[in-house]
Amino acid sequence: MIKVGVLGARGRMGAEVCRAVEGAADMELVAAVDQGDDLAALTGAEAVVDFTNPGVVMDNLRWCVEHGLHAVVGTSGFDPARLDTVRGWQAANPGGNVLIAPNFGVGAVLMMHFAQKAAPFFDSVEVVETHHPNKLDAPSGTAYRTAELIAAARAEAGTGPSPDATTTELDGARGTDVGGVRVHAIRMAGAIAHQEVILGGHGEIFTLRHDSMNRESFMPGVLLGVRKVADLPDRLTVGIESLLGL
Amino acid sequence: MIKVGVLGARGRMGAEVCRAVEGAADMELVAAVDQGDDLAALTGAEAVVDFTNPGVVMDNLRWCVEHGLHAVVGTSGFDPARLDTVRGWQAANPGGNVLIAPNFGVGAVLMMHFAQKAAPFFDSVEVVETHHPNKLDAPSGTAYRTAELIAAARAEAGTGPSPDATTTELDGARGTDVGGVRVHAIRMAGAIAHQEVILGGHGEIFTLRHDSMNRESFMPGVLLGVRKVADLPDRLTVGIESLLGL
Amino acid sequence: MIKVGVLGARGRMGAEVCRAVEGAADMELVAAVDQGDDLAALTGAEAVVDFTNPGVVMDNLRWCVEHGLHAVVGTSGFDPARLDTVRGWQAANPGGNVLIAPNFGVGAVLMMHFAQKAAPFFDSVEVVETHHPNKLDAPSGTAYRTAELIAAARAEAGTGPSPDATTTELDGARGTDVGGVRVHAIRMAGAIAHQEVILGGHGEIFTLRHDSMNRESFMPGVLLGVRKVADLPDRLTVGIESLLGL
Amino acid sequence: MIKVGVLGARGRMGAEVCRAVEGAADMELVAAVDQGDDLAALTGAEAVVDFTNPGVVMDNLRWCVEHGLHAVVGTSGFDPARLDTVRGWQAANPGGNVLIAPNFGVGAVLMMHFAQKAAPFFDSVEVVETHHPNKLDAPSGTAYRTAELIAAARAEAGTGPSPDATTTELDGARGTDVGGVRVHAIRMAGAIAHQEVILGGHGEIFTLRHDSMNRESFMPGVLLGVRKVADLPDRLTVGIESLLGL
C-alpha cells in the first residue's frame, strides 16, 4: 500500500485524484489538503500529488522535499528557473523525488512519442485536431507541441519536407505551418478533445488517433506516477514519457 | 441488351468505359469511336457515352440528338448557354435524351446529397479533404462544391452559423471559409482522393466519408446513366443525383 | 411559444426534456408531471412529452387524446395492438396528434435512412458498432436494426450478396450475419455508443459514422417532434424519419 | 553509391525492387538476375536483394555469404533450421551480413511495435482488419500476429483481460478471440489492406491505423535494409524492427 497525500484536494483535478487513489487497490489516501489546511497533515504520506496553482506549488514542493516526501506534480508554470530551484532543494536534502508533468494523459503522451518515432519514415505528415467549439485557441497546445516534436525528429533524421504541389490555395485551406508540419483545427459541437497524426508515403498511410472524452483520462497517468516516483533514476523528472517503458 | 457506343474510346476514361460496358451483362459495345473516326459508326447504338473534350463534344451531341441516340456525357465545359443549345436541338428532333454529369462517382454524389440533407440538423459542420501531394488546388473542387451546397441548405433551413469561440488563431489553423463552412485540405503521399463531412451537435457527431481509390469508381455511375437515360423524365438532365432514387 | 407539458418529469430522460424545453427559445414548460401527480396539471399545454414506462403510457396517451393535446412519446413497448388502440381513441376524438418514436436521435435516424438509400449502389456493406464494455447484448439493437433495413433495401433493389471469398475463418472473425449483412461489435473502455456503416465497390468506399456521447443527443429530436406534432399529416406517426424532410 | 544486385528481378516484387533501386539517389543497380541467369553476375555488388522462392533462396544465400555479399531477403519460408544453416555459413566465412524480413512494410511493423508498447496501458484492446473480398483467410495473418504480440505484451505487464459484460451475443458478433484479444475481419469491395488497433480506458481511446494501398509500400523498407545491412550489429537479423531506431 502506497500512502498518498493530495494537495489541492478540493479542486476539480485534485478531487478526481482523491477518488482515483481511493479506487486503487495498491494505494491509501492518507491526507486531502487544500487552501488553509496545514501541510503537516501530509506527514506519514510517502507520495504527494499536487494539483494546485503556480502561486503555491513551489512552497508545497519545498516542504515535500525538505520532509523527504516524493511529489507528483500536475500544476503548470514550471520554467527552467523553477526546475533549478527544485534541484537546489533536492541537493540539500536526502529523499524527495519529484515528477512534474505538463500532461498526465497516457494516450496523448504515447501519441506524441509514436509520432516522433514514425515521422522520419514517411514522406508526408500532418496533424488534425478536433475540439468543442468553446475552445479559445487554434490549434490546441497539444497539436502545436506534437508538430514541433515531429519537425524536430524529421530534422534530426534528415527527412525532407512533406511534398506539396499546391499552386492555388484558398486562404487557410492547407492549415497552419508549424516547423514545416501542417496543422488543422476543427471546432465541432459534440466533440471533446481529439487529435490525429497522419503520416503517408509510397502507397501507405499510417494514422495515430487519440480521443479524450473527459479529464478522467489523466488519472491512470497520475497513478502511474505515484507508483513509480520513488524509484525514478533521476531525482527530478519532467514528463511521464520515461515511465512508460518505451 | 443495351447497344452502346463510346466516343473518346481511346482516351483514359473512354477506354475504361469500353471495358465496363463489355463487362456488363446487360450491355453490348457496338462502336468505339475516337478522333478521326466517322460518327456514322455509332449508327445502331441506342445510347452513346461521350468522354471527349469541350472542343468536340457539342458536335458529337448534335449528331446524337439529330440521329435520335441517347447520350451520356462526362465531358466537362457545359455552361448554361451550351445547355440551352442542346435543348434547342432536342426541341427540333424527336428522341435523343441527354444526361450530362460533372461527376459520375456515385459515392461522391451520395456524400453531397446526404451532407445537404443532414446539414440543417446539426450545430456544426466542417469539411476535410485529403488528396495526393501532386494536386495543384486546395481545397478540391468537390470539397468546395460540397461546402457550398451545405451552406445553401443551412441558409434555406434557417440554421445559424457553426459555433466557434476561437480568439487566438495561428494563420490558417481553422481552414478556409466557404460560405460559413470551414474546409481543410490535407496533402498526403499515399493518399488518392478522400473527403469527410463532419457534423456535430448536442453530444453527437455524424460523419460522412468517401474514399476514392481510382477512376474505376466512376464506372458504376456511367453504367447507371446508360441504363436509365432512355427513361428519364426530362430530355436534358444534369447530374446523376436524380437517377439514384433519393 | 409552444406550451409544453412533460410526463415522467423526474425520470432521467424526462428531466433532460424539462431542461431542453426550458432552454428552447420557442417553448414554455407549463407542467412537469410524474408518478402521483394529477394529469389535470397538463391542462393548458399544447403538446405533451411522455418518457414514462409501458405500464402507464397508455393511460397517459388516452387522457391526452381525449383532451385534445398532442403527444410526443419516447416510452417503449408499442406493438401493433397498442398502436391500433391509440388510433381508436383518435377516431373518437378531434385533435390530439401522436408521435411515437423508438429513437429520437437525429444522427442515428439519419444514419439508418442514408444506409438504406446508399445500400443498393455498392457491392459490399458491413456494420461495425462500438460500445462501452458494460453493454449486455452484442450487437446493439441499433446495429441489428440497421442491418435489417440495409438487407431489405438491397433485396428490394435486386442487389446481390456482398462478395466474400473467405474459405478459412477463425470462429467469429467475420462477425455475425444479419440478413446477409455482416455485423461486428466492439466493446471498449472509454467508448460510449458509436456505429459505422461501411459500403464499398469499384475502387471506392463510402462510410457513415455516428458517435453518440450522451443522452443529450436525443433532445434535438424530441424538440423537433414538439415543434412538428401539431402539423403532421397523419394523426398517428411512428418514428421521426418523416419529420426530417428527407 | 551502394552497388545493388537483385535476385528474382523479373518477378512481381523483384521488378519493383529494381525500379526502387534505380530511383534511389544513393544506390546503383549493378545486376538484375533471375531464373537461368548465372549468379556470377552479382560479382561487384555490395548488397543483394532476394525476392525469389523457398526452393532457390538457400542456394542464393549460400552463394552471397561465401562471396562476402550482404543480403536482404524478402523470400518466405525461413524456419529455425534454415536460420541455423545460414548462421553456419556465416561462421565459416567473413563478411556477408543477412537481413531476412517476413514483412518489409514500415507502417505495418510500426503498428505492431506501437501496439505492443501501448497495450499494457489500456483496459481494452481489439483489432479490426479490412481487406478486399478476394482474400481467402479471416482474419489476416498480420492481424493474427498483431493480436498475439499484444496478448504477450499484456501478459508480461500483468494487464488483466479486456472488460466485457456481454451476456447475449449473436454468433460471431464479438469477433474471434486470439489470446484474449478480439479480432474482427471486414471484407469490402474497394478496400485493399487496412488494419486498426483500438485501445481504450478511463475516458480515452487510442487508435493505430494502417492503410496499405499497394505493394509499393514495401519498397522503403527494402531500401532501408539495403542501406543498413552492412552495419547491422548481428550478422543475421530477422525483421526490420531493429533497423527503425525504436
PDB file of C-alpha atoms in Angstrom, chain A residues 9-201:
ATOM      1  CA  ALA A   9      -7.829  18.153  -2.911  1.00  0.00           C
ATOM      2  CA  ARG A  10     -10.968  20.250  -3.273  1.00  0.00           C
ATOM      3  CA  GLY A  11     -10.119  21.490  -6.768  1.00  0.00           C
ATOM      4  CA  ARG A  12     -11.554  19.869  -9.882  1.00  0.00           C
ATOM      5  CA  MET A  13      -8.469  17.799 -10.694  1.00  0.00           C
ATOM      6  CA  GLY A  14      -7.491  17.218  -7.052  1.00  0.00           C
ATOM      7  CA  ALA A  15     -10.905  15.789  -6.246  1.00  0.00           C
ATOM      8  CA  GLU A  16     -10.539  13.397  -9.206  1.00  0.00           C
ATOM      9  CA  VAL A  17      -7.150  12.341  -7.869  1.00  0.00           C
ATOM     10  CA  CYS A  18      -8.623  11.634  -4.424  1.00  0.00           C
ATOM     11  CA  ARG A  19     -11.281   9.409  -5.999  1.00  0.00           C
ATOM     12  CA  ALA A  20      -8.710   7.638  -8.168  1.00  0.00           C
ATOM     13  CA  VAL A  21      -6.385   6.988  -5.223  1.00  0.00           C
ATOM     14  CA  GLU A  22      -9.268   5.635  -3.156  1.00  0.00           C
ATOM     15  CA  GLY A  23     -10.218   3.373  -6.046  1.00  0.00           C
ATOM     16  CA  ALA A  24      -6.681   1.983  -6.487  1.00  0.00           C
ATOM     17  CA  ALA A  25      -6.091  -1.363  -4.796  1.00  0.00           C
ATOM     18  CA  ASP A  26      -2.445  -0.602  -4.035  1.00  0.00           C
ATOM     19  CA  MET A  27      -2.881   2.907  -2.555  1.00  0.00           C
ATOM     20  CA  GLU A  28      -4.261   4.524   0.572  1.00  0.00           C
ATOM     21  CA  LEU A  29      -5.363   8.175   0.744  1.00  0.00           C
ATOM     22  CA  VAL A  30      -3.877   9.490   3.986  1.00  0.00           C
ATOM     23  CA  ALA A  31      -4.332  13.242   3.541  1.00  0.00           C
ATOM     24  CA  ALA A  32      -6.568  15.503   1.421  1.00  0.00           C
ATOM     25  CA  VAL A  33      -5.189  19.001   1.818  1.00  0.00           C
ATOM     26  CA  ASP A  34      -6.317  22.303   0.313  1.00  0.00           C
ATOM     27  CA  GLN A  35      -6.029  26.053   0.854  1.00  0.00           C
ATOM     28  CA  GLY A  36      -5.996  26.923   4.557  1.00  0.00           C
ATOM     29  CA  ASP A  37      -5.037  23.395   5.694  1.00  0.00           C
ATOM     30  CA  ASP A  38      -1.750  22.727   7.481  1.00  0.00           C
ATOM     31  CA  LEU A  39       0.828  20.918   5.319  1.00  0.00           C
ATOM     32  CA  ALA A  40       1.731  18.903   8.405  1.00  0.00           C
ATOM     33  CA  ALA A  41      -1.333  16.787   7.593  1.00  0.00           C
ATOM     34  CA  LEU A  42       0.839  15.247   4.861  1.00  0.00           C
ATOM     35  CA  THR A  43       3.186  13.691   7.416  1.00  0.00           C
ATOM     36  CA  GLY A  44       3.009   9.946   7.032  1.00  0.00           C
ATOM     37  CA  ALA A  45       2.436  10.092   3.298  1.00  0.00           C
ATOM     38  CA  GLU A  46       5.055   8.503   1.031  1.00  0.00           C
ATOM     39  CA  ALA A  47       3.988  10.340  -2.089  1.00  0.00           C
ATOM     40  CA  VAL A  48       2.141  13.634  -2.513  1.00  0.00           C
ATOM     41  CA  VAL A  49       0.148  14.619  -5.605  1.00  0.00           C
ATOM     42  CA  ASP A  50      -0.058  18.359  -6.254  1.00  0.00           C
ATOM     43  CA  PHE A  51      -2.757  19.878  -8.474  1.00  0.00           C
ATOM     44  CA  THR A  52      -2.792  23.393  -7.018  1.00  0.00           C
ATOM     45  CA  ASN A  53      -1.698  26.584  -8.787  1.00  0.00           C
ATOM     46  CA  PRO A  54       1.570  28.260  -9.767  1.00  0.00           C
ATOM     47  CA  GLY A  55       1.314  30.650  -6.826  1.00  0.00           C
ATOM     48  CA  VAL A  56       1.580  27.999  -4.119  1.00  0.00           C
ATOM     49  CA  VAL A  57       3.131  24.957  -5.771  1.00  0.00           C
ATOM     50  CA  MET A  58       6.753  25.987  -5.036  1.00  0.00           C
ATOM     51  CA  ASP A  59       6.085  26.279  -1.301  1.00  0.00           C
ATOM     52  CA  ASN A  60       4.364  22.897  -1.405  1.00  0.00           C
ATOM     53  CA  LEU A  61       7.250  21.292  -3.229  1.00  0.00           C
ATOM     54  CA  ARG A  62       9.868  22.756  -0.888  1.00  0.00           C
ATOM     55  CA  TRP A  63       8.003  21.352   2.092  1.00  0.00           C
ATOM     56  CA  CYS A  64       7.764  17.921   0.462  1.00  0.00           C
ATOM     57  CA  VAL A  65      11.459  17.804  -0.452  1.00  0.00           C
ATOM     58  CA  GLU A  66      12.556  19.022   2.967  1.00  0.00           C
ATOM     59  CA  HIS A  67      10.401  16.365   4.614  1.00  0.00           C
ATOM     60  CA  GLY A  68      11.635  13.595   2.284  1.00  0.00           C
ATOM     61  CA  LEU A  69       8.258  13.043   0.575  1.00  0.00           C
ATOM     62  CA  HIS A  70       8.114  12.170  -3.109  1.00  0.00           C
ATOM     63  CA  ALA A  71       5.975  14.512  -5.189  1.00  0.00           C
ATOM     64  CA  VAL A  72       3.917  14.039  -8.366  1.00  0.00           C
ATOM     65  CA  VAL A  73       3.013  17.449  -9.779  1.00  0.00           C
ATOM     66  CA  GLY A  74       0.384  18.361 -12.375  1.00  0.00           C
ATOM     67  CA  THR A  75       0.366  22.070 -11.608  1.00  0.00           C
ATOM     68  CA  SER A  76       1.562  24.209 -14.509  1.00  0.00           C
ATOM     69  CA  GLY A  77       4.043  27.061 -14.666  1.00  0.00           C
ATOM     70  CA  PHE A  78       7.428  25.323 -14.392  1.00  0.00           C
ATOM     71  CA  ASP A  79      10.157  27.134 -16.301  1.00  0.00           C
ATOM     72  CA  PRO A  80      13.894  26.251 -16.214  1.00  0.00           C
ATOM     73  CA  ALA A  81      14.471  28.606 -13.272  1.00  0.00           C
ATOM     74  CA  ARG A  82      11.827  26.881 -11.169  1.00  0.00           C
ATOM     75  CA  LEU A  83      13.239  23.470 -12.068  1.00  0.00           C
ATOM     76  CA  ASP A  84      16.711  24.636 -10.959  1.00  0.00           C
ATOM     77  CA  THR A  85      15.260  25.827  -7.672  1.00  0.00           C
ATOM     78  CA  VAL A  86      13.733  22.385  -7.087  1.00  0.00           C
ATOM     79  CA  ARG A  87      17.066  20.723  -7.884  1.00  0.00           C
ATOM     80  CA  GLY A  88      18.726  23.027  -5.335  1.00  0.00           C
ATOM     81  CA  TRP A  89      16.334  21.899  -2.599  1.00  0.00           C
ATOM     82  CA  GLN A  90      16.941  18.277  -3.559  1.00  0.00           C
ATOM     83  CA  ALA A  91      20.734  18.746  -3.396  1.00  0.00           C
ATOM     84  CA  ALA A  92      20.366  19.963   0.175  1.00  0.00           C
ATOM     85  CA  ASN A  93      18.032  17.193   1.308  1.00  0.00           C
ATOM     86  CA  PRO A  94      18.113  13.400   1.026  1.00  0.00           C
ATOM     87  CA  GLY A  95      14.952  11.720  -0.345  1.00  0.00           C
ATOM     88  CA  GLY A  96      12.151  13.573  -2.071  1.00  0.00           C
ATOM     89  CA  ASN A  97      11.985  12.646  -5.743  1.00  0.00           C
ATOM     90  CA  VAL A  98       9.886  14.968  -7.894  1.00  0.00           C
ATOM     91  CA  LEU A  99       7.935  14.140 -11.056  1.00  0.00           C
ATOM     92  CA  ILE A 100       6.493  17.174 -12.859  1.00  0.00           C
ATOM     93  CA  ALA A 101       4.309  16.540 -15.912  1.00  0.00           C
ATOM     94  CA  PRO A 102       2.556  19.062 -18.141  1.00  0.00           C
ATOM     95  CA  ASN A 103       0.316  16.231 -19.383  1.00  0.00           C
ATOM     96  CA  PHE A 104      -0.598  13.071 -17.480  1.00  0.00           C
ATOM     97  CA  GLY A 105      -2.692  11.663 -20.324  1.00  0.00           C
ATOM     98  CA  VAL A 106      -1.033   8.377 -21.258  1.00  0.00           C
ATOM     99  CA  GLY A 107      -2.741   8.337 -24.647  1.00  0.00           C
ATOM    100  CA  ALA A 108      -1.604  11.853 -25.539  1.00  0.00           C
ATOM    101  CA  VAL A 109       1.960  11.135 -24.430  1.00  0.00           C
ATOM    102  CA  LEU A 110       2.032   7.877 -26.412  1.00  0.00           C
ATOM    103  CA  MET A 111       0.739   9.702 -29.465  1.00  0.00           C
ATOM    104  CA  MET A 112       3.468  12.328 -29.267  1.00  0.00           C
ATOM    105  CA  HIS A 113       6.149   9.704 -28.703  1.00  0.00           C
ATOM    106  CA  PHE A 114       4.995   7.415 -31.513  1.00  0.00           C
ATOM    107  CA  ALA A 115       4.567  10.372 -33.879  1.00  0.00           C
ATOM    108  CA  GLN A 116       8.203  11.354 -33.323  1.00  0.00           C
ATOM    109  CA  LYS A 117       9.412   7.797 -33.835  1.00  0.00           C
ATOM    110  CA  ALA A 118       7.411   7.263 -37.026  1.00  0.00           C
ATOM    111  CA  ALA A 119       7.915  10.717 -38.546  1.00  0.00           C
ATOM    112  CA  PRO A 120      11.259  10.066 -40.277  1.00  0.00           C
ATOM    113  CA  PHE A 121       9.918   7.054 -42.206  1.00  0.00           C
ATOM    114  CA  PHE A 122       7.160   8.802 -44.169  1.00  0.00           C
ATOM    115  CA  ASP A 123       7.213  11.430 -46.913  1.00  0.00           C
ATOM    116  CA  SER A 124       4.237  13.368 -45.580  1.00  0.00           C
ATOM    117  CA  VAL A 125       2.906  14.212 -42.137  1.00  0.00           C
ATOM    118  CA  GLU A 126       0.059  16.457 -40.994  1.00  0.00           C
ATOM    119  CA  VAL A 127      -1.808  16.950 -37.714  1.00  0.00           C
ATOM    120  CA  VAL A 128      -5.585  17.351 -37.371  1.00  0.00           C
ATOM    121  CA  GLU A 129      -7.132  18.222 -34.024  1.00  0.00           C
ATOM    122  CA  THR A 130     -10.829  18.478 -33.178  1.00  0.00           C
ATOM    123  CA  HIS A 131     -12.186  20.209 -30.087  1.00  0.00           C
ATOM    124  CA  HIS A 132     -15.500  21.525 -28.723  1.00  0.00           C
ATOM    125  CA  PRO A 133     -16.425  24.964 -30.098  1.00  0.00           C
ATOM    126  CA  ASN A 134     -15.779  26.800 -26.808  1.00  0.00           C
ATOM    127  CA  LYS A 135     -12.027  26.437 -27.132  1.00  0.00           C
ATOM    128  CA  LEU A 136     -10.294  29.808 -27.482  1.00  0.00           C
ATOM    129  CA  ASP A 137      -7.035  28.887 -29.229  1.00  0.00           C
ATOM    130  CA  ALA A 138      -6.418  27.146 -32.539  1.00  0.00           C
ATOM    131  CA  PRO A 139      -4.566  24.901 -32.894  1.00  0.00           C
ATOM    132  CA  SER A 140      -4.524  23.271 -29.458  1.00  0.00           C
ATOM    133  CA  GLY A 141      -1.344  23.383 -27.397  1.00  0.00           C
ATOM    134  CA  THR A 142      -1.021  19.607 -27.734  1.00  0.00           C
ATOM    135  CA  ALA A 143      -1.283  19.757 -31.533  1.00  0.00           C
ATOM    136  CA  TYR A 144       1.272  22.545 -31.675  1.00  0.00           C
ATOM    137  CA  ARG A 145       3.656  20.639 -29.413  1.00  0.00           C
ATOM    138  CA  THR A 146       3.146  17.439 -31.424  1.00  0.00           C
ATOM    139  CA  ALA A 147       4.000  19.245 -34.666  1.00  0.00           C
ATOM    140  CA  GLU A 148       7.133  20.743 -33.082  1.00  0.00           C
ATOM    141  CA  LEU A 149       8.304  17.312 -31.909  1.00  0.00           C
ATOM    142  CA  ILE A 150       7.628  15.801 -35.346  1.00  0.00           C
ATOM    143  CA  ALA A 151       9.507  18.626 -37.073  1.00  0.00           C
ATOM    144  CA  ALA A 152      12.482  18.151 -34.743  1.00  0.00           C
ATOM    145  CA  ALA A 153      12.535  14.380 -35.309  1.00  0.00           C
ATOM    146  CA  ARG A 154      12.478  14.825 -39.075  1.00  0.00           C
ATOM    147  CA  ALA A 155      15.186  17.483 -38.971  1.00  0.00           C
ATOM    148  CA  GLU A 156      17.415  15.222 -36.883  1.00  0.00           C
ATOM    149  CA  ALA A 157      16.878  12.278 -39.256  1.00  0.00           C
ATOM    150  CA  GLY A 158      17.453  14.429 -42.318  1.00  0.00           C
ATOM    151  CA  THR A 159      13.955  13.812 -43.679  1.00  0.00           C
ATOM    152  CA  GLY A 160      12.987  16.286 -46.401  1.00  0.00           C
ATOM    153  CA  PRO A 161       9.893  18.481 -46.397  1.00  0.00           C
ATOM    154  CA  SER A 162       6.459  16.930 -46.998  1.00  0.00           C
ATOM    155  CA  PRO A 163       5.713  17.134 -50.741  1.00  0.00           C
ATOM    156  CA  ASP A 164       3.033  19.650 -51.729  1.00  0.00           C
ATOM    157  CA  ALA A 165       2.394  20.824 -55.287  1.00  0.00           C
ATOM    158  CA  THR A 166      -0.323  23.310 -54.307  1.00  0.00           C
ATOM    159  CA  THR A 167      -0.209  26.371 -56.510  1.00  0.00           C
ATOM    160  CA  THR A 168      -3.774  27.648 -55.980  1.00  0.00           C
ATOM    161  CA  GLU A 169      -4.944  27.813 -52.378  1.00  0.00           C
ATOM    162  CA  LEU A 170      -7.948  29.446 -50.805  1.00  0.00           C
ATOM    163  CA  ASP A 171      -6.649  31.281 -47.762  1.00  0.00           C
ATOM    164  CA  GLY A 172      -6.150  28.827 -44.896  1.00  0.00           C
ATOM    165  CA  ALA A 173      -7.191  25.677 -46.759  1.00  0.00           C
ATOM    166  CA  ARG A 174      -3.836  23.995 -46.127  1.00  0.00           C
ATOM    167  CA  GLY A 175      -3.886  24.772 -42.403  1.00  0.00           C
ATOM    168  CA  THR A 176      -1.162  26.454 -40.395  1.00  0.00           C
ATOM    169  CA  ASP A 177       2.528  25.656 -40.741  1.00  0.00           C
ATOM    170  CA  VAL A 178       4.383  24.619 -37.581  1.00  0.00           C
ATOM    171  CA  GLY A 179       8.003  23.979 -38.464  1.00  0.00           C
ATOM    172  CA  GLY A 180       7.021  22.558 -41.840  1.00  0.00           C
ATOM    173  CA  VAL A 181       4.185  20.415 -40.441  1.00  0.00           C
ATOM    174  CA  ARG A 182       0.673  21.445 -41.480  1.00  0.00           C
ATOM    175  CA  VAL A 183      -1.792  21.580 -38.576  1.00  0.00           C
ATOM    176  CA  HIS A 184      -5.595  21.772 -38.991  1.00  0.00           C
ATOM    177  CA  ALA A 185      -8.039  22.681 -36.208  1.00  0.00           C
ATOM    178  CA  ILE A 186     -11.687  21.613 -36.315  1.00  0.00           C
ATOM    179  CA  ARG A 187     -14.215  23.107 -33.876  1.00  0.00           C
ATOM    180  CA  MET A 188     -17.249  20.882 -33.534  1.00  0.00           C
ATOM    181  CA  ALA A 189     -20.275  20.772 -31.254  1.00  0.00           C
ATOM    182  CA  GLY A 190     -20.416  17.300 -29.704  1.00  0.00           C
ATOM    183  CA  ALA A 191     -16.633  16.920 -29.778  1.00  0.00           C
ATOM    184  CA  ILE A 192     -14.435  16.921 -26.691  1.00  0.00           C
ATOM    185  CA  ALA A 193     -10.683  16.625 -27.446  1.00  0.00           C
ATOM    186  CA  HIS A 194      -9.365  14.579 -30.339  1.00  0.00           C
ATOM    187  CA  GLN A 195      -6.179  14.505 -32.365  1.00  0.00           C
ATOM    188  CA  GLU A 196      -4.878  12.660 -35.404  1.00  0.00           C
ATOM    189  CA  VAL A 197      -1.347  12.465 -36.724  1.00  0.00           C
ATOM    190  CA  ILE A 198      -1.443  11.272 -40.333  1.00  0.00           C
ATOM    191  CA  LEU A 199       1.743  10.005 -41.984  1.00  0.00           C
ATOM    192  CA  GLY A 200       1.936   8.873 -45.573  1.00  0.00           C
ATOM    193  CA  GLY A 201       4.271   7.594 -48.234  1.00  0.00           C
TER     194      GLY A 201
END
